[in-house]
mmCIF file of C-alpha atoms in Angstrom:
data_model
loop_
_atom_site.group_PDB
_atom_site.id
_atom_site.type_symbol
_atom_site.label_atom_id
_atom_site.label_comp_id
_atom_site.label_asym_id
_atom_site.label_seq_id
_atom_site.Cartn_x
_atom_site.Cartn_y
_atom_site.Cartn_z
ATOM 1 C CA MET I 1 -84.930 43.792 -31.489
ATOM 2 C CA THR I 2 -84.098 42.614 -27.984
ATOM 3 C CA ALA I 3 -81.338 40.120 -27.411
ATOM 4 C CA ALA I 4 -83.386 37.539 -25.547
ATOM 5 C CA ALA I 5 -86.472 35.741 -26.823
ATOM 6 C CA PRO I 6 -89.877 36.354 -25.192
ATOM 7 C CA PRO I 7 -90.302 33.792 -22.364
ATOM 8 C CA VAL I 8 -93.391 32.177 -23.874
ATOM 9 C CA LEU I 9 -91.539 31.460 -27.108
ATOM 10 C CA ALA I 10 -88.388 30.298 -25.359
ATOM 11 C CA GLU I 11 -90.456 27.780 -23.406
ATOM 12 C CA ALA I 12 -92.369 26.647 -26.508
ATOM 13 C CA VAL I 13 -89.151 25.769 -28.341
ATOM 14 C CA ARG I 14 -87.678 22.652 -26.737
ATOM 15 C CA PRO I 15 -83.853 22.587 -27.121
ATOM 16 C CA ARG I 16 -83.656 18.820 -27.697
ATOM 17 C CA ALA I 17 -85.928 19.150 -30.703
ATOM 18 C CA PHE I 18 -84.760 22.597 -31.789
ATOM 19 C CA VAL I 19 -81.036 21.858 -32.214
ATOM 20 C CA PRO I 20 -81.591 18.956 -34.686
ATOM 21 C CA PHE I 21 -84.184 21.121 -36.459
ATOM 22 C CA VAL I 22 -81.671 23.956 -36.941
ATOM 23 C CA ALA I 23 -79.047 21.449 -38.098
ATOM 24 C CA ALA I 24 -81.524 19.987 -40.608
ATOM 25 C CA CYS I 25 -82.272 23.460 -41.990
ATOM 26 C CA MET I 26 -78.573 24.263 -42.323
ATOM 27 C CA SER I 27 -77.906 20.885 -43.955
ATOM 28 C CA MET I 28 -80.241 21.446 -46.898
ATOM 29 C CA VAL I 29 -77.589 23.366 -48.840
ATOM 30 C CA ALA I 30 -74.871 20.725 -48.402
ATOM 31 C CA LEU I 31 -77.356 17.952 -49.180
ATOM 32 C CA SER I 32 -78.277 19.700 -52.456
ATOM 33 C CA ILE I 33 -74.638 19.820 -53.547
ATOM 34 C CA ASP I 34 -72.745 16.882 -52.101
ATOM 35 C CA THR I 35 -75.348 14.208 -52.893
ATOM 36 C CA VAL I 36 -75.245 15.218 -56.576
ATOM 37 C CA LEU I 37 -71.452 15.167 -57.067
ATOM 38 C CA PRO I 38 -71.122 11.388 -57.697
ATOM 39 C CA ALA I 39 -73.645 11.675 -60.546
ATOM 40 C CA PHE I 40 -71.576 14.039 -62.734
ATOM 41 C CA ASP I 41 -70.426 11.234 -65.030
ATOM 42 C CA GLU I 42 -74.003 9.977 -65.453
ATOM 43 C CA ILE I 43 -75.208 13.530 -66.148
ATOM 44 C CA ARG I 44 -72.631 13.873 -68.928
ATOM 45 C CA GLU I 45 -73.764 10.609 -70.462
ATOM 46 C CA ALA I 46 -77.476 11.373 -70.084
ATOM 47 C CA PHE I 47 -77.164 14.723 -71.859
ATOM 48 C CA SER I 48 -74.662 13.521 -74.509
ATOM 49 C CA LEU I 49 -71.740 15.562 -73.212
ATOM 50 C CA ALA I 50 -68.086 14.668 -73.735
ATOM 51 C CA PRO I 51 -66.548 12.445 -71.010
ATOM 52 C CA LYS I 52 -64.460 15.377 -69.713
ATOM 53 C CA ALA I 53 -67.093 18.078 -70.291
ATOM 54 C CA THR I 54 -66.756 20.877 -67.736
ATOM 55 C CA GLU I 55 -70.222 22.299 -68.444
ATOM 56 C CA VAL I 56 -71.588 19.923 -65.833
ATOM 57 C CA SER I 57 -69.968 22.075 -63.119
ATOM 58 C CA TRP I 58 -72.716 24.624 -63.798
ATOM 59 C CA VAL I 59 -74.962 22.299 -61.789
ATOM 60 C CA ILE I 60 -73.015 23.625 -58.777
ATOM 61 C CA THR I 61 -72.519 27.206 -59.998
ATOM 62 C CA ALA I 62 -76.211 27.695 -60.807
ATOM 63 C CA PHE I 63 -77.231 26.474 -57.363
ATOM 64 C CA PHE I 64 -74.869 28.961 -55.704
ATOM 65 C CA LEU I 65 -76.229 31.813 -57.837
ATOM 66 C CA GLY I 66 -79.781 31.069 -56.705
ATOM 67 C CA LEU I 67 -78.566 30.758 -53.136
ATOM 68 C CA ALA I 68 -76.885 34.162 -53.369
ATOM 69 C CA VAL I 69 -79.958 35.975 -54.658
ATOM 70 C CA GLY I 70 -82.223 34.344 -52.075
ATOM 71 C CA GLN I 71 -80.101 35.556 -49.168
ATOM 72 C CA LEU I 72 -81.073 39.145 -49.956
ATOM 73 C CA PHE I 73 -84.757 38.571 -49.301
ATOM 74 C CA TYR I 74 -85.508 35.860 -46.756
ATOM 75 C CA GLY I 75 -84.085 37.657 -43.739
ATOM 76 C CA THR I 76 -85.816 40.953 -44.458
ATOM 77 C CA LEU I 77 -89.136 39.343 -45.335
ATOM 78 C CA SER I 78 -89.089 37.054 -42.293
ATOM 79 C CA ASP I 79 -88.459 40.074 -40.036
ATOM 80 C CA ARG I 80 -91.750 41.430 -41.375
ATOM 81 C CA PHE I 81 -93.945 38.331 -41.785
ATOM 82 C CA GLY I 82 -92.428 35.846 -39.316
ATOM 83 C CA ARG I 83 -90.043 32.925 -39.703
ATOM 84 C CA LYS I 84 -92.420 30.047 -40.468
ATOM 85 C CA PRO I 85 -94.156 31.508 -43.556
ATOM 86 C CA LEU I 86 -90.827 32.330 -45.224
ATOM 87 C CA LEU I 87 -89.233 29.058 -44.172
ATOM 88 C CA LEU I 88 -92.158 27.126 -45.662
ATOM 89 C CA THR I 89 -91.981 29.251 -48.826
ATOM 90 C CA GLY I 90 -88.283 28.486 -49.227
ATOM 91 C CA LEU I 91 -88.810 24.770 -48.708
ATOM 92 C CA VAL I 92 -91.658 24.633 -51.227
ATOM 93 C CA ILE I 93 -89.436 26.381 -53.810
ATOM 94 C CA TYR I 94 -86.672 23.929 -52.861
ATOM 95 C CA VAL I 95 -88.936 20.947 -53.563
ATOM 96 C CA ILE I 96 -90.104 22.422 -56.885
ATOM 97 C CA GLY I 97 -86.480 23.026 -57.893
ATOM 98 C CA ALA I 98 -85.570 19.429 -57.039
ATOM 99 C CA VAL I 99 -88.535 18.004 -58.974
ATOM 100 C CA VAL I 100 -87.866 20.121 -62.086
ATOM 101 C CA SER I 101 -84.171 19.194 -61.903
ATOM 102 C CA ALA I 102 -84.993 15.479 -61.757
ATOM 103 C CA LEU I 103 -87.315 15.777 -64.763
ATOM 104 C CA ALA I 104 -85.061 18.096 -66.817
ATOM 105 C CA PRO I 105 -84.711 16.856 -70.432
ATOM 106 C CA ASN I 106 -81.403 18.653 -71.049
ATOM 107 C CA LEU I 107 -78.530 20.340 -69.247
ATOM 108 C CA GLY I 108 -79.882 23.848 -69.852
ATOM 109 C CA MET I 109 -83.144 23.029 -68.084
ATOM 110 C CA LEU I 110 -81.237 21.316 -65.260
ATOM 111 C CA VAL I 111 -79.066 24.401 -64.744
ATOM 112 C CA ALA I 112 -82.116 26.691 -64.724
ATOM 113 C CA ALA I 113 -83.865 24.411 -62.218
ATOM 114 C CA ARG I 114 -80.776 24.440 -60.019
ATOM 115 C CA VAL I 115 -80.969 28.246 -59.824
ATOM 116 C CA LEU I 116 -84.544 27.866 -58.577
ATOM 117 C CA TRP I 117 -83.419 25.131 -56.192
ATOM 118 C CA GLY I 118 -80.712 27.409 -54.763
ATOM 119 C CA LEU I 119 -83.237 30.207 -54.355
ATOM 120 C CA GLY I 120 -85.330 27.883 -52.221
ATOM 121 C CA ALA I 121 -82.347 26.591 -50.238
ATOM 122 C CA ALA I 122 -81.522 30.141 -49.158
ATOM 123 C CA GLY I 123 -84.682 30.045 -47.015
ATOM 124 C CA PRO I 124 -83.728 27.363 -44.468
ATOM 125 C CA ARG I 125 -80.096 28.523 -44.508
ATOM 126 C CA SER I 126 -80.954 32.146 -43.681
ATOM 127 C CA ILE I 127 -83.920 31.644 -41.392
ATOM 128 C CA ALA I 128 -82.404 28.906 -39.208
ATOM 129 C CA VAL I 129 -79.822 31.408 -37.958
ATOM 130 C CA ALA I 130 -82.544 34.002 -37.313
ATOM 131 C CA MET I 131 -84.585 31.454 -35.350
ATOM 132 C CA VAL I 132 -81.581 30.716 -33.126
ATOM 133 C CA ARG I 133 -81.246 34.449 -32.484
ATOM 134 C CA ASP I 134 -84.978 34.662 -31.692
ATOM 135 C CA THR I 135 -84.879 31.956 -29.046
ATOM 136 C CA SER I 136 -81.572 32.526 -27.271
ATOM 137 C CA SER I 137 -78.744 34.975 -26.698
ATOM 138 C CA GLY I 138 -75.131 35.088 -25.555
ATOM 139 C CA VAL I 139 -73.635 31.777 -24.461
ATOM 140 C CA ALA I 140 -76.912 29.908 -25.026
ATOM 141 C CA MET I 141 -77.037 31.101 -28.644
ATOM 142 C CA ALA I 142 -73.408 30.131 -29.226
ATOM 143 C CA ARG I 143 -74.027 26.699 -27.689
ATOM 144 C CA THR I 144 -77.075 26.074 -29.870
ATOM 145 C CA ARG I 145 -75.203 27.024 -33.040
ATOM 146 C CA SER I 146 -72.215 24.925 -31.993
ATOM 147 C CA PHE I 147 -74.339 21.813 -31.385
ATOM 148 C CA ALA I 148 -76.193 22.359 -34.671
ATOM 149 C CA MET I 149 -72.898 22.722 -36.551
ATOM 150 C CA SER I 150 -71.564 19.487 -35.047
ATOM 151 C CA ILE I 151 -74.580 17.660 -36.504
ATOM 152 C CA PHE I 152 -74.381 19.586 -39.786
ATOM 153 C CA MET I 153 -70.734 18.538 -40.307
ATOM 154 C CA LEU I 154 -71.875 14.953 -40.845
ATOM 155 C CA VAL I 155 -73.668 15.884 -44.076
ATOM 156 C CA PRO I 156 -70.630 16.580 -46.334
ATOM 157 C CA VAL I 157 -69.069 13.366 -45.037
ATOM 158 C CA LEU I 158 -72.088 11.142 -45.685
ATOM 159 C CA ALA I 159 -73.908 12.792 -48.608
ATOM 160 C CA PRO I 160 -71.649 11.631 -51.497
ATOM 161 C CA GLY I 161 -71.835 8.072 -50.180
ATOM 162 C CA ILE I 162 -75.612 8.324 -50.019
ATOM 163 C CA GLY I 163 -75.663 9.587 -53.600
ATOM 164 C CA ALA I 164 -73.419 6.759 -54.807
ATOM 165 C CA LEU I 165 -75.492 4.190 -52.918
ATOM 166 C CA LEU I 166 -78.728 5.505 -54.436
ATOM 167 C CA MET I 167 -77.295 5.161 -57.936
ATOM 168 C CA THR I 168 -76.420 1.502 -57.396
ATOM 169 C CA VAL I 169 -80.119 0.609 -57.177
ATOM 170 C CA LEU I 170 -81.917 3.559 -58.795
ATOM 171 C CA PRO I 171 -81.489 5.865 -61.832
ATOM 172 C CA TRP I 172 -79.057 8.765 -61.397
ATOM 173 C CA GLN I 173 -81.979 11.189 -60.997
ATOM 174 C CA SER I 174 -82.495 9.658 -57.535
ATOM 175 C CA VAL I 175 -79.733 11.945 -56.218
ATOM 176 C CA LEU I 176 -82.002 14.862 -57.180
ATOM 177 C CA TRP I 177 -85.177 13.338 -55.764
ATOM 178 C CA PHE I 178 -83.559 12.490 -52.426
ATOM 179 C CA PRO I 179 -82.935 16.080 -51.175
ATOM 180 C CA GLY I 180 -86.451 16.991 -52.331
ATOM 181 C CA LEU I 181 -87.889 14.216 -50.175
ATOM 182 C CA GLY I 182 -85.776 15.511 -47.300
ATOM 183 C CA ALA I 183 -87.279 18.962 -47.786
ATOM 184 C CA LEU I 184 -90.802 17.483 -47.702
ATOM 185 C CA GLY I 185 -89.975 15.891 -44.363
ATOM 186 C CA LEU I 186 -88.644 19.224 -43.108
ATOM 187 C CA ILE I 187 -91.873 20.941 -44.173
ATOM 188 C CA VAL I 188 -93.817 18.579 -41.903
ATOM 189 C CA TRP I 189 -91.362 19.393 -39.106
ATOM 190 C CA VAL I 190 -91.757 23.153 -39.653
ATOM 191 C CA LEU I 191 -95.535 22.861 -39.371
ATOM 192 C CA ALA I 192 -95.087 21.309 -35.914
ATOM 193 C CA MET I 193 -92.663 24.035 -34.743
ATOM 194 C CA PRO I 194 -93.837 27.235 -33.032
ATOM 195 C CA GLU I 195 -93.284 30.642 -34.602
ATOM 196 C CA THR I 196 -90.186 32.130 -32.949
ATOM 197 C CA LEU I 197 -90.719 35.785 -33.871
ATOM 198 C CA ALA I 198 -93.514 37.382 -31.823
ATOM 199 C CA PRO I 199 -95.784 39.872 -33.660
ATOM 200 C CA GLU I 200 -94.616 42.792 -31.499
ATOM 201 C CA ARG I 201 -91.001 42.164 -32.526
ATOM 202 C CA ARG I 202 -91.633 42.280 -36.269
ATOM 203 C CA ARG I 203 -90.266 45.146 -38.322
ATOM 204 C CA PRO I 204 -91.646 46.944 -41.365
ATOM 205 C CA MET I 205 -89.928 46.336 -44.680
ATOM 206 C CA ALA I 206 -87.462 49.004 -45.749
ATOM 207 C CA PRO I 207 -85.951 48.329 -49.199
ATOM 208 C CA ARG I 208 -83.605 51.317 -48.846
ATOM 209 C CA VAL I 209 -81.915 49.588 -45.919
ATOM 210 C CA ILE I 210 -80.272 47.086 -48.280
ATOM 211 C CA LEU I 211 -78.929 49.902 -50.480
ATOM 212 C CA ASP I 212 -77.648 51.767 -47.426
ATOM 213 C CA GLY I 213 -75.970 48.573 -46.242
ATOM 214 C CA ALA I 214 -74.229 48.133 -49.613
ATOM 215 C CA ARG I 215 -72.941 51.728 -49.480
ATOM 216 C CA THR I 216 -71.643 51.178 -45.955
ATOM 217 C CA VAL I 217 -69.792 48.020 -46.993
ATOM 218 C CA VAL I 218 -68.112 49.753 -49.939
ATOM 219 C CA ARG I 219 -67.127 52.771 -47.822
ATOM 220 C CA THR I 220 -65.590 50.708 -45.017
ATOM 221 C CA PRO I 221 -62.084 49.521 -46.071
ATOM 222 C CA THR I 222 -61.829 46.681 -43.536
ATOM 223 C CA THR I 223 -65.206 45.263 -44.523
ATOM 224 C CA MET I 224 -64.604 45.683 -48.246
ATOM 225 C CA TRP I 225 -61.150 44.060 -48.279
ATOM 226 C CA LEU I 226 -62.077 41.174 -45.993
ATOM 227 C CA GLY I 227 -65.277 40.670 -47.999
ATOM 228 C CA CYS I 228 -63.085 40.428 -51.100
ATOM 229 C CA SER I 229 -60.913 37.804 -49.420
ATOM 230 C CA ALA I 230 -63.978 35.766 -48.432
ATOM 231 C CA THR I 231 -65.221 35.916 -52.032
ATOM 232 C CA VAL I 232 -62.048 34.545 -53.628
ATOM 233 C CA LEU I 233 -61.625 31.884 -50.941
ATOM 234 C CA PHE I 234 -65.202 30.765 -51.465
ATOM 235 C CA ALA I 235 -64.400 30.608 -55.199
ATOM 236 C CA ALA I 236 -61.515 28.249 -54.430
ATOM 237 C CA MET I 237 -63.827 25.967 -52.471
ATOM 238 C CA ALA I 238 -66.515 26.088 -55.178
ATOM 239 C CA SER I 239 -63.948 25.259 -57.868
ATOM 240 C CA TYR I 240 -62.882 22.206 -55.881
ATOM 241 C CA LEU I 241 -66.503 21.073 -55.676
ATOM 242 C CA GLY I 242 -66.938 21.542 -59.418
ATOM 243 C CA THR I 243 -63.834 19.580 -60.463
ATOM 244 C CA CYS I 244 -63.088 17.009 -57.730
ATOM 245 C CA GLU I 245 -65.171 14.277 -59.385
ATOM 246 C CA LEU I 246 -63.424 14.776 -62.754
ATOM 247 C CA ILE I 247 -59.980 14.608 -61.125
ATOM 248 C CA MET I 248 -60.805 11.409 -59.276
ATOM 249 C CA THR I 249 -62.090 9.857 -62.507
ATOM 250 C CA GLU I 250 -59.529 11.063 -65.068
ATOM 251 C CA THR I 251 -56.287 11.473 -63.106
ATOM 252 C CA TYR I 252 -56.558 8.666 -60.572
ATOM 253 C CA ASP I 253 -59.128 6.311 -62.144
ATOM 254 C CA LEU I 254 -60.784 5.977 -58.732
ATOM 255 C CA ALA I 255 -64.342 7.009 -59.501
ATOM 256 C CA ASP I 256 -65.723 4.300 -57.209
ATOM 257 C CA LEU I 257 -63.759 5.725 -54.275
ATOM 258 C CA PHE I 258 -64.893 9.301 -54.858
ATOM 259 C CA PRO I 259 -67.467 9.341 -52.001
ATOM 260 C CA VAL I 260 -64.874 7.982 -49.561
ATOM 261 C CA VAL I 261 -62.196 10.472 -50.608
ATOM 262 C CA PHE I 262 -64.619 13.382 -50.590
ATOM 263 C CA GLY I 263 -65.809 12.339 -47.137
ATOM 264 C CA ALA I 264 -62.232 12.085 -45.844
ATOM 265 C CA ILE I 265 -61.443 15.617 -46.987
ATOM 266 C CA ALA I 266 -64.753 16.798 -45.491
ATOM 267 C CA VAL I 267 -63.620 15.342 -42.156
ATOM 268 C CA ALA I 268 -60.461 17.480 -42.403
ATOM 269 C CA LEU I 269 -62.619 20.563 -42.975
ATOM 270 C CA ALA I 270 -64.780 19.670 -39.971
ATOM 271 C CA VAL I 271 -61.680 19.297 -37.810
ATOM 272 C CA ALA I 272 -60.444 22.697 -39.030
ATOM 273 C CA SER I 273 -63.764 24.247 -37.999
ATOM 274 C CA LEU I 274 -63.511 22.716 -34.534
ATOM 275 C CA ILE I 275 -59.892 23.860 -34.127
ATOM 276 C CA ASN I 276 -60.830 27.365 -35.223
ATOM 277 C CA SER I 277 -63.164 27.860 -32.245
ATOM 278 C CA ARG I 278 -60.200 27.285 -29.892
ATOM 279 C CA LEU I 279 -57.573 29.203 -31.848
ATOM 280 C CA VAL I 280 -59.663 32.337 -32.236
ATOM 281 C CA VAL I 281 -60.006 32.639 -28.456
ATOM 282 C CA ARG I 282 -56.271 32.233 -27.953
ATOM 283 C CA PHE I 283 -54.936 34.454 -30.735
ATOM 284 C CA GLY I 284 -57.781 36.806 -31.637
ATOM 285 C CA VAL I 285 -59.530 37.095 -35.005
ATOM 286 C CA HIS I 286 -57.095 39.422 -36.814
ATOM 287 C CA ARG I 287 -53.894 37.717 -35.675
ATOM 288 C CA LEU I 288 -55.338 34.297 -36.535
ATOM 289 C CA LEU I 289 -56.490 35.577 -39.923
ATOM 290 C CA ARG I 290 -53.019 36.749 -40.888
ATOM 291 C CA GLY I 291 -51.356 33.563 -39.668
ATOM 292 C CA THR I 292 -53.764 31.116 -41.308
ATOM 293 C CA ILE I 293 -53.949 32.916 -44.658
ATOM 294 C CA LEU I 294 -50.138 32.937 -44.910
ATOM 295 C CA ALA I 295 -50.024 29.265 -43.936
ATOM 296 C CA GLY I 296 -52.689 28.557 -46.537
ATOM 297 C CA LEU I 297 -50.702 30.423 -49.187
ATOM 298 C CA ALA I 298 -47.587 28.388 -48.347
ATOM 299 C CA ALA I 299 -49.591 25.139 -48.555
ATOM 300 C CA ASN I 300 -50.950 26.174 -51.960
ATOM 301 C CA VAL I 301 -47.464 27.026 -53.236
ATOM 302 C CA VAL I 302 -46.156 23.573 -52.246
ATOM 303 C CA PHE I 303 -49.228 21.809 -53.636
ATOM 304 C CA THR I 304 -48.992 23.661 -56.967
ATOM 305 C CA ALA I 305 -45.223 23.142 -57.268
ATOM 306 C CA VAL I 306 -45.522 19.376 -56.793
ATOM 307 C CA THR I 307 -48.511 19.248 -59.161
ATOM 308 C CA LEU I 308 -46.580 21.060 -61.914
ATOM 309 C CA ALA I 309 -43.472 18.950 -61.303
ATOM 310 C CA THR I 310 -45.490 15.750 -61.806
ATOM 311 C CA GLY I 311 -47.244 16.921 -64.967
ATOM 312 C CA GLY I 312 -50.580 17.443 -63.235
ATOM 313 C CA SER I 313 -50.670 13.958 -61.681
ATOM 314 C CA PRO I 314 -49.143 14.086 -58.191
ATOM 315 C CA PRO I 315 -49.158 10.839 -56.160
ATOM 316 C CA PHE I 316 -52.637 10.153 -54.879
ATOM 317 C CA ALA I 317 -51.546 10.182 -51.229
ATOM 318 C CA PHE I 318 -49.998 13.628 -51.756
ATOM 319 C CA TYR I 319 -53.164 14.860 -53.488
ATOM 320 C CA LEU I 320 -55.323 13.664 -50.609
ATOM 321 C CA VAL I 321 -53.142 15.139 -47.853
ATOM 322 C CA GLY I 322 -52.425 18.285 -49.862
ATOM 323 C CA MET I 323 -56.097 19.021 -50.498
ATOM 324 C CA ALA I 324 -56.856 18.417 -46.817
ATOM 325 C CA PHE I 325 -54.250 21.049 -45.845
ATOM 326 C CA VAL I 326 -55.166 23.532 -48.564
ATOM 327 C CA LEU I 327 -58.914 23.349 -47.985
ATOM 328 C CA GLY I 328 -58.473 23.056 -44.209
ATOM 329 C CA ALA I 329 -56.563 26.352 -44.170
ATOM 330 C CA ASN I 330 -59.309 27.816 -46.342
ATOM 331 C CA ASN I 331 -61.859 26.683 -43.782
ATOM 332 C CA LEU I 332 -59.910 28.375 -41.004
ATOM 333 C CA VAL I 333 -59.785 31.696 -42.834
ATOM 334 C CA LEU I 334 -63.321 31.983 -44.246
ATOM 335 C CA PRO I 335 -65.379 32.250 -41.016
ATOM 336 C CA ASN I 336 -62.832 34.578 -39.428
ATOM 337 C CA ALA I 337 -62.745 36.810 -42.506
ATOM 338 C CA ASN I 338 -66.526 37.094 -42.366
ATOM 339 C CA THR I 339 -66.451 37.810 -38.627
ATOM 340 C CA ALA I 340 -63.761 40.480 -38.941
ATOM 341 C CA ALA I 341 -65.545 42.047 -41.916
ATOM 342 C CA MET I 342 -68.656 42.522 -39.766
ATOM 343 C CA GLU I 343 -66.882 44.179 -36.816
ATOM 344 C CA PRO I 344 -67.120 47.780 -38.110
ATOM 345 C CA MET I 345 -70.750 47.469 -39.208
ATOM 346 C CA GLY I 346 -72.484 48.228 -35.894
ATOM 347 C CA ALA I 347 -76.235 48.755 -36.345
ATOM 348 C CA MET I 348 -75.950 47.831 -40.046
ATOM 349 C CA ALA I 349 -74.645 44.347 -39.200
ATOM 350 C CA GLY I 350 -77.698 42.371 -40.355
ATOM 351 C CA THR I 351 -78.042 44.129 -43.683
ATOM 352 C CA ALA I 352 -74.280 44.169 -44.265
ATOM 353 C CA ALA I 353 -74.175 40.410 -43.614
ATOM 354 C CA SER I 354 -76.808 39.893 -46.319
ATOM 355 C CA VAL I 355 -74.921 42.073 -48.792
ATOM 356 C CA LEU I 356 -71.622 40.322 -48.082
ATOM 357 C CA GLY I 357 -73.318 36.933 -48.314
ATOM 358 C CA VAL I 358 -74.677 37.732 -51.768
ATOM 359 C CA VAL I 359 -71.359 39.109 -53.042
ATOM 360 C CA MET I 360 -69.353 36.208 -51.626
ATOM 361 C CA THR I 361 -71.666 33.471 -52.912
ATOM 362 C CA ALA I 362 -72.457 34.910 -56.348
ATOM 363 C CA GLY I 363 -68.996 36.348 -56.996
ATOM 364 C CA GLY I 364 -67.284 33.201 -55.759
ATOM 365 C CA ALA I 365 -69.523 30.940 -57.837
ATOM 366 C CA LEU I 366 -68.863 32.936 -61.025
ATOM 367 C CA LEU I 367 -65.095 32.995 -60.426
ATOM 368 C CA ALA I 368 -65.198 29.237 -59.850
ATOM 369 C CA ALA I 369 -67.134 28.763 -63.092
ATOM 370 C CA VAL I 370 -64.358 30.569 -64.976
ATOM 371 C CA LEU I 371 -61.722 28.319 -63.411
ATOM 372 C CA ASP I 372 -63.799 25.188 -64.031
ATOM 373 C CA GLY I 373 -63.774 26.020 -67.733
ATOM 374 C CA PHE I 374 -60.042 25.209 -67.774
ATOM 375 C CA ALA I 375 -60.479 21.797 -66.139
ATOM 376 C CA ASP I 376 -58.939 19.002 -68.210
ATOM 377 C CA GLY I 377 -59.033 16.076 -65.794
ATOM 378 C CA SER I 378 -55.572 16.760 -64.362
ATOM 379 C CA VAL I 379 -54.903 18.499 -61.038
ATOM 380 C CA THR I 380 -53.038 21.417 -62.665
ATOM 381 C CA PRO I 381 -55.960 23.806 -63.434
ATOM 382 C CA LEU I 382 -57.377 23.411 -59.918
ATOM 383 C CA ALA I 383 -53.983 23.824 -58.222
ATOM 384 C CA VAL I 384 -52.951 26.896 -60.253
ATOM 385 C CA GLY I 385 -56.409 28.468 -59.967
ATOM 386 C CA MET I 386 -56.592 27.959 -56.207
ATOM 387 C CA LEU I 387 -53.088 29.376 -55.758
ATOM 388 C CA ALA I 388 -54.046 32.512 -57.706
ATOM 389 C CA LEU I 389 -57.228 32.957 -55.661
ATOM 390 C CA VAL I 390 -55.475 32.402 -52.316
ATOM 391 C CA ALA I 391 -52.745 34.868 -53.316
ATOM 392 C CA ILE I 392 -55.415 37.508 -53.975
ATOM 393 C CA GLY I 393 -57.125 36.540 -50.731
ATOM 394 C CA THR I 394 -53.849 36.915 -48.826
ATOM 395 C CA ALA I 395 -53.284 40.439 -50.159
ATOM 396 C CA ALA I 396 -56.875 41.355 -49.285
ATOM 397 C CA VAL I 397 -56.599 39.959 -45.729
ATOM 398 C CA LEU I 398 -53.344 41.820 -45.062
ATOM 399 C CA ARG I 399 -54.817 45.025 -46.450
ATOM 400 C CA GLY I 400 -58.087 44.611 -44.551
ATOM 401 C CA THR I 401 -56.531 43.837 -41.181
ATOM 402 C CA ARG I 402 -54.093 46.736 -41.627
ATOM 403 C CA ALA I 403 -57.023 49.067 -42.346
ATOM 404 C CA SER I 404 -58.682 47.989 -39.097
ATOM 405 C CA GLY I 405 -55.595 48.965 -37.111
ATOM 406 C CA ALA I 406 -55.548 45.552 -35.414
#
């Protein structure tokens, strides 16, 4: 596949419309998760669960599992059949998953529907990146992705507030209907967009390529170790998502402020992402990886020590600042770990990225589900679990960067 898009397609895709479109596609995952978080208490009540029931975190875990599986297929299939058909397929599945979730009569059905929902969400997430690659290259591609990410960062900040606002006037199921309506709007938008992959640039399907990519990942120490670090760090983030609402409700009795607090921490993560783009140029990926993972480990040690010393209820201001530092460091490491893991892959980069994406998302979601099972409303299980995961991630980063010789 050539680096630059065919001129006719590049002209057909207008940047002013394309950048918001890419951002909207990328936002569908965050919208599916963050809008739902304020409804955890209502979900427990609706399905007759205990007030502190941790089973509700499977609403997040199941979505990530579907998302992981979907990443294996959309890229390969869209290389063969074009971007629009697969993007529309993913969005239709997304809408069906949202509808079934909203109508689910019990938690088991809701969890199953969330797997389907995640499978659909993998479509816009995977294909948006491919469409950027189709229509631009080099600096132009980086600029498009950067602008799209700046828009995308607003979603984690605003989505919990939107969910809470919806529930003040509508039943809690409205937080499930809302992303589905967003997907319907995106379907209309997709129909108006041109196909970005010309017929002559399409590739035949080769199922063995995925298997070969998996073998290459396992046989490459740098990729394997850094992929392991990305998996456990993603697990730490997923565990936070699964338990943050319970902590705000049980430990701090600030359920009404949950959207504001979640948004504030999301702002810290957005700032970390923006800082990362400058730091990586100055220090290089491997040097920055080692520095930020060690800083993250130190932040987790301090956060856990204070949490244990206060019986699982550190002062709220400390919790807020501590989580911003801990998760901010996590957000500095994750993209760089993925980037460094891909460096040795060469011609297998696309397939290896899919394999790593599946392992990171599915493995991280399952690890987070195990940790969420220990949640008791205090900060202790989250703090101790995140420290353990970051410690493993630190060892994996140091081993992986050493294997690369950098």
